[in-house]
Short mmCIF file of C-alpha atoms and ligand atoms in Angstrom, two decimals:
data_model
loop_
_atom_site.label_atom_id
_atom_site.label_comp_id
_atom_site.label_asym_id
_atom_site.label_seq_id
_atom_site.Cartn_x
_atom_site.Cartn_y
_atom_site.Cartn_z
CA UNK A 1 0.00 0.00 0.00
CA UNK A 2 1.37 3.38 -0.86
CA UNK A 3 0.81 6.40 1.32
CA UNK A 4 -1.78 8.79 -0.02
CA UNK A 5 -2.63 10.52 3.26
CA UNK A 6 0.51 10.07 5.32
CA UNK A 7 -0.08 10.21 9.05
CA UNK A 8 -3.87 10.12 8.62
CA UNK A 9 -4.51 6.80 6.86
CA UNK A 10 -6.48 5.34 9.78
CA UNK A 11 -8.41 8.46 10.84
CA UNK A 12 -11.79 7.12 9.75
CA UNK A 13 -11.25 3.79 11.52
CA UNK A 14 -9.94 5.58 14.58
CA UNK A 15 -13.09 7.71 14.71
CA UNK A 16 -15.24 4.55 14.58
CA UNK A 17 -13.18 2.85 17.27
CA UNK A 18 -13.73 5.79 19.61
CA UNK A 19 -17.46 5.06 19.46
CA UNK A 20 -17.11 1.37 20.30
CA UNK A 21 -18.63 0.34 23.61
CA UNK A 22 -17.63 -3.33 23.75
CA UNK A 23 -15.98 -6.12 21.80
CA UNK A 24 -15.96 -9.90 21.66
CA UNK A 25 -12.69 -11.75 21.07
CA UNK A 26 -13.08 -14.45 18.44
CA UNK A 27 -10.70 -17.28 19.39
CA UNK A 28 -10.17 -18.52 22.94
CA UNK A 29 -6.64 -19.75 22.19
CA UNK A 30 -3.26 -18.27 23.11
CA UNK A 31 -3.65 -15.14 20.93
CA UNK A 32 -7.11 -14.39 22.33
CA UNK A 33 -5.91 -14.83 25.90
CA UNK A 34 -2.93 -12.57 25.29
CA UNK A 35 -5.24 -9.88 23.98
CA UNK A 36 -7.63 -10.31 26.90
CA UNK A 37 -4.79 -9.86 29.39
CA UNK A 38 -3.56 -6.75 27.60
CA UNK A 39 -6.86 -4.99 26.90
CA UNK A 40 -9.45 -6.04 29.49
CA UNK A 41 -8.84 -2.78 31.40
CA UNK A 42 -8.90 -0.64 28.22
CA UNK A 43 -12.16 -1.66 26.56
CA UNK A 44 -15.14 -3.71 27.72
CA UNK A 45 -14.59 -7.30 26.54
CA UNK A 46 -17.89 -9.19 26.72
CA UNK A 47 -16.20 -12.56 26.30
CA UNK A 48 -14.66 -14.96 23.84
CA UNK A 49 -16.32 -16.60 20.86
CA UNK A 50 -15.05 -19.97 19.72
CA UNK A 51 -16.29 -22.55 17.21
CA UNK A 52 -15.19 -25.35 19.53
CA UNK A 53 -18.18 -26.24 21.78
CA UNK A 54 -15.71 -27.78 24.25
CA UNK A 55 -14.44 -24.26 25.04
CA UNK A 56 -17.91 -22.88 25.86
CA UNK A 57 -18.60 -21.81 29.40
CA UNK A 58 -17.06 -19.57 32.06
CA UNK A 59 -13.35 -19.68 32.88
CA UNK A 60 -11.54 -19.12 36.18
CA UNK A 61 -11.49 -15.35 35.60
CA UNK A 62 -15.27 -15.31 35.18
CA UNK A 63 -14.98 -14.68 31.44
CA UNK A 64 -17.51 -16.44 29.24
CA UNK A 65 -16.79 -18.20 25.95
CA UNK A 66 -19.78 -18.14 23.60
CA UNK A 67 -20.71 -20.00 20.47
CA UNK A 68 -21.31 -17.60 17.58
CA UNK A 69 -24.99 -18.62 17.52
CA UNK A 70 -25.38 -17.03 20.98
CA UNK A 71 -24.13 -13.59 19.90
CA UNK A 72 -26.36 -10.62 19.11
CA UNK A 73 -24.22 -7.59 18.30
CA UNK A 74 -25.43 -4.14 19.32
CA UNK A 75 -24.68 -1.11 17.16
CA UNK A 76 -21.51 -0.09 18.98
CA UNK A 77 -20.09 -3.56 19.43
CA UNK A 78 -17.63 -5.49 17.31
CA UNK A 79 -15.96 -8.86 16.96
CA UNK A 80 -12.16 -8.91 16.81
CA UNK A 81 -10.72 -12.09 15.32
CA UNK A 82 -7.73 -13.15 17.39
CA UNK A 83 -6.52 -16.32 15.71
CA UNK A 84 -3.62 -17.13 13.42
CA UNK A 85 -3.43 -15.51 10.02
CA UNK A 86 -4.11 -18.86 8.32
CA UNK A 87 -7.69 -19.04 9.58
CA UNK A 88 -8.71 -15.42 10.10
CA UNK A 89 -9.93 -14.73 6.56
CA UNK A 90 -12.05 -17.90 6.59
CA UNK A 91 -13.55 -16.93 9.96
CA UNK A 92 -14.31 -13.42 8.69
CA UNK A 93 -16.03 -14.86 5.62
CA UNK A 94 -18.16 -17.11 7.85
CA UNK A 95 -19.13 -14.16 10.06
CA UNK A 96 -20.04 -12.07 7.03
CA UNK A 97 -22.34 -14.86 5.82
CA UNK A 98 -24.31 -14.78 9.05
CA UNK A 99 -24.81 -11.04 8.85
CA UNK A 100 -21.83 -9.40 10.58
CA UNK A 101 -20.58 -6.70 8.27
CA UNK A 102 -16.90 -6.73 7.51
CA UNK A 103 -15.20 -3.37 8.13
CA UNK A 104 -18.10 -2.24 10.30
CA UNK A 105 -18.01 -4.75 13.10
CA UNK A 106 -15.49 -7.46 12.22
CA UNK A 107 -11.81 -6.73 12.65
CA UNK A 108 -8.52 -8.59 12.71
CA UNK A 109 -6.43 -8.26 15.88
CA UNK A 110 -3.27 -7.12 14.10
CA UNK A 111 -4.96 -4.08 12.64
CA UNK A 112 -7.61 -3.41 15.26
CA UNK A 113 -5.57 -3.03 18.43
CA UNK A 114 -2.73 -0.84 17.09
CA UNK A 115 -5.24 1.58 15.52
CA UNK A 116 -7.47 1.46 18.60
CA UNK A 117 -4.46 2.16 20.80
CA UNK A 118 -3.30 5.11 18.71
CA UNK A 119 -6.67 6.83 18.35
CA UNK A 120 -8.31 5.95 21.66
CA UNK A 121 -5.36 5.64 24.05
CA UNK A 122 -2.67 7.73 22.33
CA UNK A 123 -0.40 4.69 22.53
CA UNK A 124 1.95 3.50 19.78
CA UNK A 125 1.40 -0.26 19.59
CA UNK A 126 2.86 -2.73 17.10
CA UNK A 127 1.09 -6.05 16.49
CA UNK A 128 4.41 -7.87 16.37
CA UNK A 129 8.10 -7.60 15.68
CA UNK A 130 10.36 -10.31 14.45
CA UNK A 131 13.79 -10.46 16.02
CA UNK A 132 16.85 -12.50 14.99
CA UNK A 133 19.87 -12.66 17.32
CA UNK A 134 21.68 -14.64 14.64
CA UNK A 135 21.03 -15.98 11.15
CA UNK A 136 23.26 -19.01 11.79
CA UNK A 137 21.52 -22.35 11.45
CA UNK A 138 22.64 -25.97 11.58
CA UNK A 139 19.98 -27.06 9.06
CA UNK A 140 20.04 -26.41 5.33
CA UNK A 141 16.36 -26.23 4.43
CA UNK A 142 15.82 -25.86 0.71
CA UNK A 143 12.90 -23.48 1.08
CA UNK A 144 14.06 -21.60 4.18
CA UNK A 145 11.99 -18.40 4.22
CA UNK A 146 14.92 -16.61 5.80
CA UNK A 147 17.31 -17.71 3.03
CA UNK A 148 19.66 -18.85 5.75
CA UNK A 149 21.50 -21.46 3.61
CA UNK A 150 22.38 -18.75 1.09
CA UNK A 151 24.19 -16.55 3.59
CA UNK A 152 27.90 -16.96 3.01
CA UNK A 153 29.19 -16.08 6.47
CA UNK A 154 27.00 -16.41 9.52
CA UNK A 155 27.89 -14.16 12.43
CA UNK A 156 26.42 -13.54 15.84
CA UNK A 157 25.17 -10.10 16.75
CA UNK A 158 26.95 -8.27 19.54
CA UNK A 159 25.02 -8.60 22.80
CA UNK A 160 25.60 -5.05 24.01
CA UNK A 161 24.50 -3.65 20.69
CA UNK A 162 21.34 -5.75 20.88
CA UNK A 163 20.53 -4.43 24.34
CA UNK A 164 20.92 -0.89 23.00
CA UNK A 165 18.64 -1.77 20.05
CA UNK A 166 16.01 -3.10 22.44
CA UNK A 167 16.24 0.03 24.58
CA UNK A 168 15.75 2.18 21.48
CA UNK A 169 12.76 0.08 20.38
CA UNK A 170 10.98 0.40 23.69
CA UNK A 171 11.83 4.06 24.11
CA UNK A 172 9.83 4.77 20.94
CA UNK A 173 7.18 2.04 20.96
CA UNK A 174 4.71 1.85 23.85
CA UNK A 175 3.38 -1.65 23.33
CA UNK A 176 4.14 -4.78 21.28
CA UNK A 177 1.56 -7.56 21.24
CA UNK A 178 3.94 -10.30 20.05
CA UNK A 179 7.73 -10.20 20.26
CA UNK A 180 8.91 -13.11 18.14
CA UNK A 181 12.49 -14.42 18.29
CA UNK A 182 13.79 -16.72 15.58
CA UNK A 183 16.84 -17.12 13.38
CA UNK A 184 18.65 -18.99 11.98
CA UNK A 185 18.39 -21.23 14.96
CA UNK A 186 18.24 -19.01 18.06
CA UNK A 187 19.70 -21.74 20.32
CA UNK A 188 22.99 -21.28 18.47
CA UNK A 189 23.27 -17.73 19.75
CA UNK A 190 25.71 -17.87 22.66
CA UNK A 191 24.17 -14.99 24.64
CA UNK A 192 20.54 -16.03 24.26
CA UNK A 193 19.90 -16.49 28.00
CA UNK A 194 21.33 -13.03 28.68
CA UNK A 195 19.32 -11.50 25.87
CA UNK A 196 15.92 -12.83 26.95
CA UNK A 197 16.68 -12.04 30.59
CA UNK A 198 17.49 -8.45 29.61
CA UNK A 199 14.31 -8.23 27.55
CA UNK A 200 12.25 -9.58 30.42
CA UNK A 201 13.83 -7.46 33.15
CA UNK A 202 13.77 -4.17 31.23
CA UNK A 203 10.82 -4.31 28.83
CA UNK A 204 8.41 -7.06 29.85
CA UNK A 205 5.66 -4.63 30.81
CA UNK A 206 5.42 -3.43 27.21
CA UNK A 207 5.11 -6.88 25.63
CA UNK A 208 2.00 -9.05 25.40
CA UNK A 209 3.81 -12.29 24.66
CA UNK A 210 7.37 -13.38 23.84
CA UNK A 211 7.62 -16.32 21.48
CA UNK A 212 10.68 -18.11 20.19
CA UNK A 213 10.85 -20.73 17.45
CA UNK A 214 13.42 -23.51 17.52
CA UNK A 215 14.13 -26.24 14.98
CA UNK A 216 14.38 -28.65 17.94
CA UNK A 217 17.70 -30.14 16.92
CA UNK A 218 19.87 -28.60 19.66
CA UNK A 219 19.26 -29.28 23.35
CA UNK A 220 19.63 -25.98 25.22
CA UNK A 221 22.00 -25.48 28.15
CA UNK A 222 20.64 -25.57 31.71
CA UNK A 223 21.11 -21.80 31.99
CA UNK A 224 19.19 -21.14 28.80
CA UNK A 225 16.36 -23.53 29.70
CA UNK A 226 16.03 -21.89 33.11
CA UNK A 227 15.96 -18.44 31.49
CA UNK A 228 13.23 -19.57 29.06
CA UNK A 229 11.14 -20.74 32.00
CA UNK A 230 11.88 -17.75 34.25
CA UNK A 231 11.15 -15.21 31.49
CA UNK A 232 7.89 -16.91 30.47
CA UNK A 233 9.00 -17.35 26.87
CA UNK A 234 6.51 -19.34 24.76
CA UNK A 235 8.65 -21.75 22.81
CA UNK A 236 7.41 -23.08 19.48
CA UNK A 237 9.07 -26.43 18.87
CA UNK A 238 9.14 -27.21 15.17
CA UNK A 239 8.82 -30.90 14.48
CA UNK A 240 11.05 -31.62 11.48
CA UNK A 241 11.80 -35.23 12.40
CA UNK A 242 10.47 -36.67 9.15
CA UNK A 243 13.11 -34.83 7.12
CA UNK A 244 15.92 -34.75 9.66
CA UNK A 245 15.49 -38.09 11.51
CA UNK A 246 19.12 -37.93 12.65
CA UNK A 247 17.98 -35.38 15.27
CA UNK A 248 15.29 -37.58 16.81
CA UNK A 249 17.31 -38.04 20.02
CA UNK A 250 17.92 -34.33 20.37
CA UNK A 251 14.21 -33.66 19.89
CA UNK A 252 13.35 -36.10 22.68
CA UNK A 253 16.04 -34.63 24.98
CA UNK A 254 14.71 -31.15 24.33
CA UNK A 255 11.10 -32.05 25.18
CA UNK A 256 12.16 -33.81 28.39
CA UNK A 257 14.23 -30.82 29.43
CA UNK A 258 11.46 -28.32 28.71
CA UNK A 259 9.07 -30.40 30.81
CA UNK A 260 11.59 -30.67 33.62
CA UNK A 261 12.15 -26.91 33.81
CA UNK A 262 8.50 -25.95 33.24
CA UNK A 263 9.08 -24.07 29.99
CA UNK A 264 5.91 -23.03 28.15
CA UNK A 265 6.00 -24.68 24.75
CA UNK A 266 3.94 -26.16 21.96
CA UNK A 267 5.04 -28.58 19.24
CA UNK A 268 4.27 -27.38 15.74
CA UNK A 269 4.11 -29.83 12.84
CA UNK A 270 3.31 -28.16 9.53
CA UNK A 271 1.79 -30.16 6.68
CA UNK A 272 3.74 -28.16 4.16
CA UNK A 273 5.72 -24.99 3.70
CA UNK A 274 5.49 -22.37 1.02
CA UNK A 275 8.33 -21.43 -1.25
CA UNK A 276 9.01 -17.78 -2.03
CA UNK A 277 10.74 -19.10 -5.19
CA UNK A 278 13.09 -16.15 -5.79
CA UNK A 279 14.93 -17.99 -8.56
CA UNK A 280 11.77 -18.90 -10.48
CA UNK A 281 9.72 -15.72 -10.07
CA UNK A 282 9.89 -12.74 -12.35
CA UNK A 283 7.51 -9.82 -11.85
CA UNK A 284 10.00 -7.25 -13.08
CA UNK A 285 7.74 -6.37 -16.04
CA UNK A 286 4.78 -5.59 -13.75
CA UNK A 287 3.67 -1.99 -13.39
CA UNK A 288 3.43 -0.16 -10.06
CA UNK A 289 -0.25 -0.97 -9.61
CA UNK A 290 0.37 -4.71 -10.11
CA UNK A 291 3.25 -4.69 -7.66
CA UNK A 292 1.19 -2.85 -5.05
CA UNK A 293 -1.61 -5.35 -5.49
CA UNK A 294 0.86 -8.22 -5.06
CA UNK A 295 2.14 -6.64 -1.85
CA UNK A 296 -1.41 -6.12 -0.52
CA UNK A 297 -2.56 -9.65 -1.43
CA UNK A 298 0.61 -11.09 0.08
CA UNK A 299 -0.36 -9.49 3.41
CA UNK A 300 3.00 -10.36 4.90
CA UNK A 301 2.37 -10.28 8.66
CA UNK A 302 5.95 -9.85 9.83
CA UNK A 303 8.35 -6.96 10.08
CA UNK A 304 11.86 -7.54 11.34
CA UNK A 305 13.45 -5.17 13.86
CA UNK A 306 17.20 -4.97 13.34
CA UNK A 307 19.84 -2.29 13.87
CA UNK A 308 17.27 0.19 15.17
CA UNK A 309 15.11 -0.19 12.07
CA UNK A 310 11.77 -1.75 11.23
CA UNK A 311 11.91 -3.44 7.84
CA UNK A 312 8.87 -3.23 5.57
CA UNK A 313 8.84 -6.95 4.81
CA UNK A 314 10.72 -9.61 6.74
CA UNK A 315 11.47 -11.64 3.69
CA UNK A 316 12.72 -8.74 1.61
CA UNK A 317 14.98 -7.86 4.55
CA UNK A 318 16.27 -11.43 4.81
CA UNK A 319 16.86 -11.49 1.05
CA UNK A 320 19.06 -8.41 1.44
CA UNK A 321 21.07 -10.08 4.22
CA UNK A 322 21.52 -13.15 2.01
CA UNK A 323 22.72 -11.01 -0.89
CA UNK A 324 19.66 -11.67 -3.07
CA UNK A 325 18.51 -8.06 -3.01
CA UNK A 326 19.84 -4.59 -2.27
CA UNK A 327 18.87 -2.43 0.69
CA UNK A 328 16.45 0.38 -0.19
CA UNK A 329 16.10 3.38 2.08
CA UNK A 330 12.30 3.53 1.65
CA UNK A 331 11.93 -0.06 2.90
CA UNK A 332 12.83 0.56 6.51
CA UNK A 333 11.79 3.01 9.23
CA UNK A 334 14.65 4.15 11.43
CA UNK A 335 13.32 4.38 14.98
CA UNK A 336 15.83 7.11 15.75
CA UNK A 337 13.60 9.29 13.56
CA UNK A 338 10.42 8.71 15.57
CA UNK A 339 9.15 11.90 17.19
CA UNK A 340 5.97 12.92 18.97
CA UNK A 341 4.56 14.34 15.73
CA UNK A 342 5.17 11.34 13.42
CA UNK A 343 4.07 8.38 15.53
CA UNK A 344 1.11 7.78 13.22
CA UNK A 345 3.54 7.29 10.35
CA UNK A 346 5.32 4.51 12.23
CA UNK A 347 1.98 2.83 12.87
CA UNK A 348 1.09 3.10 9.18
CA UNK A 349 4.49 1.80 8.09
CA UNK A 350 4.03 -1.20 10.39
CA UNK A 351 0.62 -1.75 8.79
CA UNK A 352 2.30 -1.94 5.37
CA UNK A 353 2.22 1.64 4.11
CA UNK A 354 5.29 3.02 2.38
CA UNK A 355 6.08 5.61 -0.27
CA UNK A 356 6.31 3.03 -3.05
CA UNK A 357 3.70 0.60 -1.72
CA UNK A 358 5.76 -2.55 -2.22
CA UNK A 359 9.28 -3.92 -1.72
CA UNK A 360 11.72 -4.30 -4.59
CA UNK A 361 11.99 -7.97 -3.71
CA UNK A 362 8.26 -8.37 -4.58
CA UNK A 363 9.49 -8.43 -8.18
CA UNK A 364 11.03 -11.85 -7.62
CA UNK A 365 8.97 -13.19 -4.74
CA UNK A 366 5.94 -15.46 -5.08
CA UNK A 367 4.35 -13.92 -1.98
CA UNK A 368 3.36 -15.11 1.48
CA UNK A 369 -0.41 -15.05 2.13
CA UNK A 370 -1.19 -15.42 -1.58
CA UNK A 371 1.44 -18.06 -2.29
CA UNK A 372 0.36 -21.18 -4.23
CA UNK A 373 3.81 -22.88 -4.18
CA UNK A 374 3.67 -25.69 -1.67
CA UNK A 375 7.04 -26.98 -0.48
CA UNK A 376 8.18 -29.93 1.62
CA UNK A 377 8.75 -29.15 5.29
CA UNK A 378 12.46 -28.77 6.12
CA UNK A 379 13.67 -30.58 3.05
CA UNK A 380 17.46 -30.48 3.27
CA UNK A 381 19.36 -29.15 0.29
CA UNK A 382 22.52 -30.72 1.58
CA UNK A 383 23.75 -32.30 4.76
CA UNK A 384 22.91 -30.35 7.93
CA UNK A 385 25.98 -28.83 9.55
CA UNK A 386 27.31 -30.07 12.84
CA UNK A 387 27.20 -26.65 14.50
CA UNK A 388 27.96 -26.76 18.20
CA UNK A 389 26.72 -24.33 20.76
CA UNK A 390 29.29 -23.01 23.25
CA UNK A 391 27.42 -25.13 25.80
CA UNK A 392 28.05 -28.28 23.78
CA UNK A 393 31.70 -27.32 23.46
CA UNK A 394 31.92 -27.17 27.24
CA UNK A 395 31.81 -23.36 27.50
CA UNK A 396 29.17 -21.40 29.30
CA UNK A 397 26.80 -19.20 27.34
CA UNK A 398 28.26 -15.76 27.20
CA UNK A 399 31.97 -16.48 26.81
CA UNK A 400 32.17 -16.57 23.05
CA UNK A 401 33.62 -13.51 21.36
CA UNK A 402 31.09 -11.80 19.11
CA UNK A 403 31.57 -11.48 15.45
CA UNK A 404 29.13 -8.72 14.73
CA UNK A 405 28.48 -7.85 11.13
CA UNK A 406 25.26 -6.06 11.92
CA UNK A 407 23.24 -8.87 10.41
S1 SF4 B 501 5.63 -10.59 -2.07
FE1 SF4 B 501 7.47 -11.35 -0.98
S2 SF4 B 501 8.84 -9.54 -0.83
FE2 SF4 B 501 6.77 -8.79 -1.35
S3 SF4 B 501 5.84 -8.31 0.64
FE3 SF4 B 501 5.25 -10.43 0.14
S4 SF4 B 501 6.81 -11.73 1.13
FE4 SF4 B 501 7.61 -9.63 1.03
#
C-alpha cells in the first residue's frame, strides 16, 4: 500500500473505534488470551467466541466463551478475530455470511488493536516484531523463508548492541503484542539467555507475549532452559523429524528438558511450507499498480526489527542479508527518527504503508499469504551442519567472542 494521506490513513477507523462500547474476542486460544490480558482494562470485553463447543462456558477469571450462535451484536459492538493468520480470513467470511458486516463490526487483531491504541489511548502499539539474534543455522532447508542457507558467512550479533537496540525500540514504541524471536536457529546464539533475561527485566511490561521458534535439533543449556522458564518465553518447537530423523534423540532430549524446567511450549508440525521461489519468479515487467496489489494480497504479517530499524517486509529484509537483493532506504523506518509528531507514520508503516507501496523484492517473490507454491517441510538441500553451541563445546553461554556484522 502506498501512502496517499501520510499520518492520517487510519483516521476514519480511529473515529469509529472511539465510538465502540464493547468487543468480543473471536478465538479462545493463546492469541485471544494474550489480547484479553492486555486490553481487558482498556475496553469492555464481553467474552470470547469460539467454534469449539468444548471451550464454551465460564473460565476461572469469570470470562464467558460463547458460540457464535449465541451472539447478538449491538450497534456499537464489534468482533475482533484473534486467531492465526491462516484461519482469520475464513472466519471473517463465515461471520459475514451470518450477517456481521466486515469493516463495520469485524476486525482482525493485528490491525484493530494498534489503531485502537493510537486513536483511543494515544499509545503506539505494534502487532508484532520479528527479532533474529543470529542468522546461523545448523539445518540447510531448501525453502528456508529466511534464506539462511544462502548466507555466506554467519555471524552472531553483539550482545551489548542488541541491548541498545532493544532500549531504542521500547523508548519509541509503547506496546508490542507479540515479540517473536527466531533465526537462523536461536539456540545457536551464545548470549541467548542473557538477551531474553534483559528483555524480560527491562521491557516485559510493554510486551504481550514473547515467542521463540526452535528447529528442535539442539538441546539448550541448563542456563538457557532456566531463562526460558523464568522469562515466560513461549517456545514453538518445530517438528522436522520426518526430514531430519538424525535429530530424533535431540528432539526427545529437548522435550524432556522443557518439561523438567517448566518451559511453556507447543510442538508445531506443519503439513507443508510455502516457497518464495526467488529464482523462479519474475515480476519485473509488472507496473506499479500490479506490484502494489501483489504486496497487498501477500499481506506479509511480519516486520523484522534490526539495527534500530523496522523493515517493511521480513522476507525482503532477509533477502538483502543473504545477498539476493539490495537495501532500499524507503523499505525501513529508522526508529531514531520517531518523534511525537510522526508516531502515526510509524503505525502506518508497520501496517504496510510506504512511499512506493511494495518492496523491490516483490518483483522476484511469489508472496506469502497469496502463495500457491507448496514446499516440503524442512527438506534439506545438503547435509545439515554439525554446529555446536558453546554449551556443547563445554563453555558457558556468554563467553564466546562476538563477530558482529550487523546482520
Ligand atoms: S511478495 Fe514477498 S517480498 Fe513482497 S511483501 Fe510479500 S513476502 Fe515480502
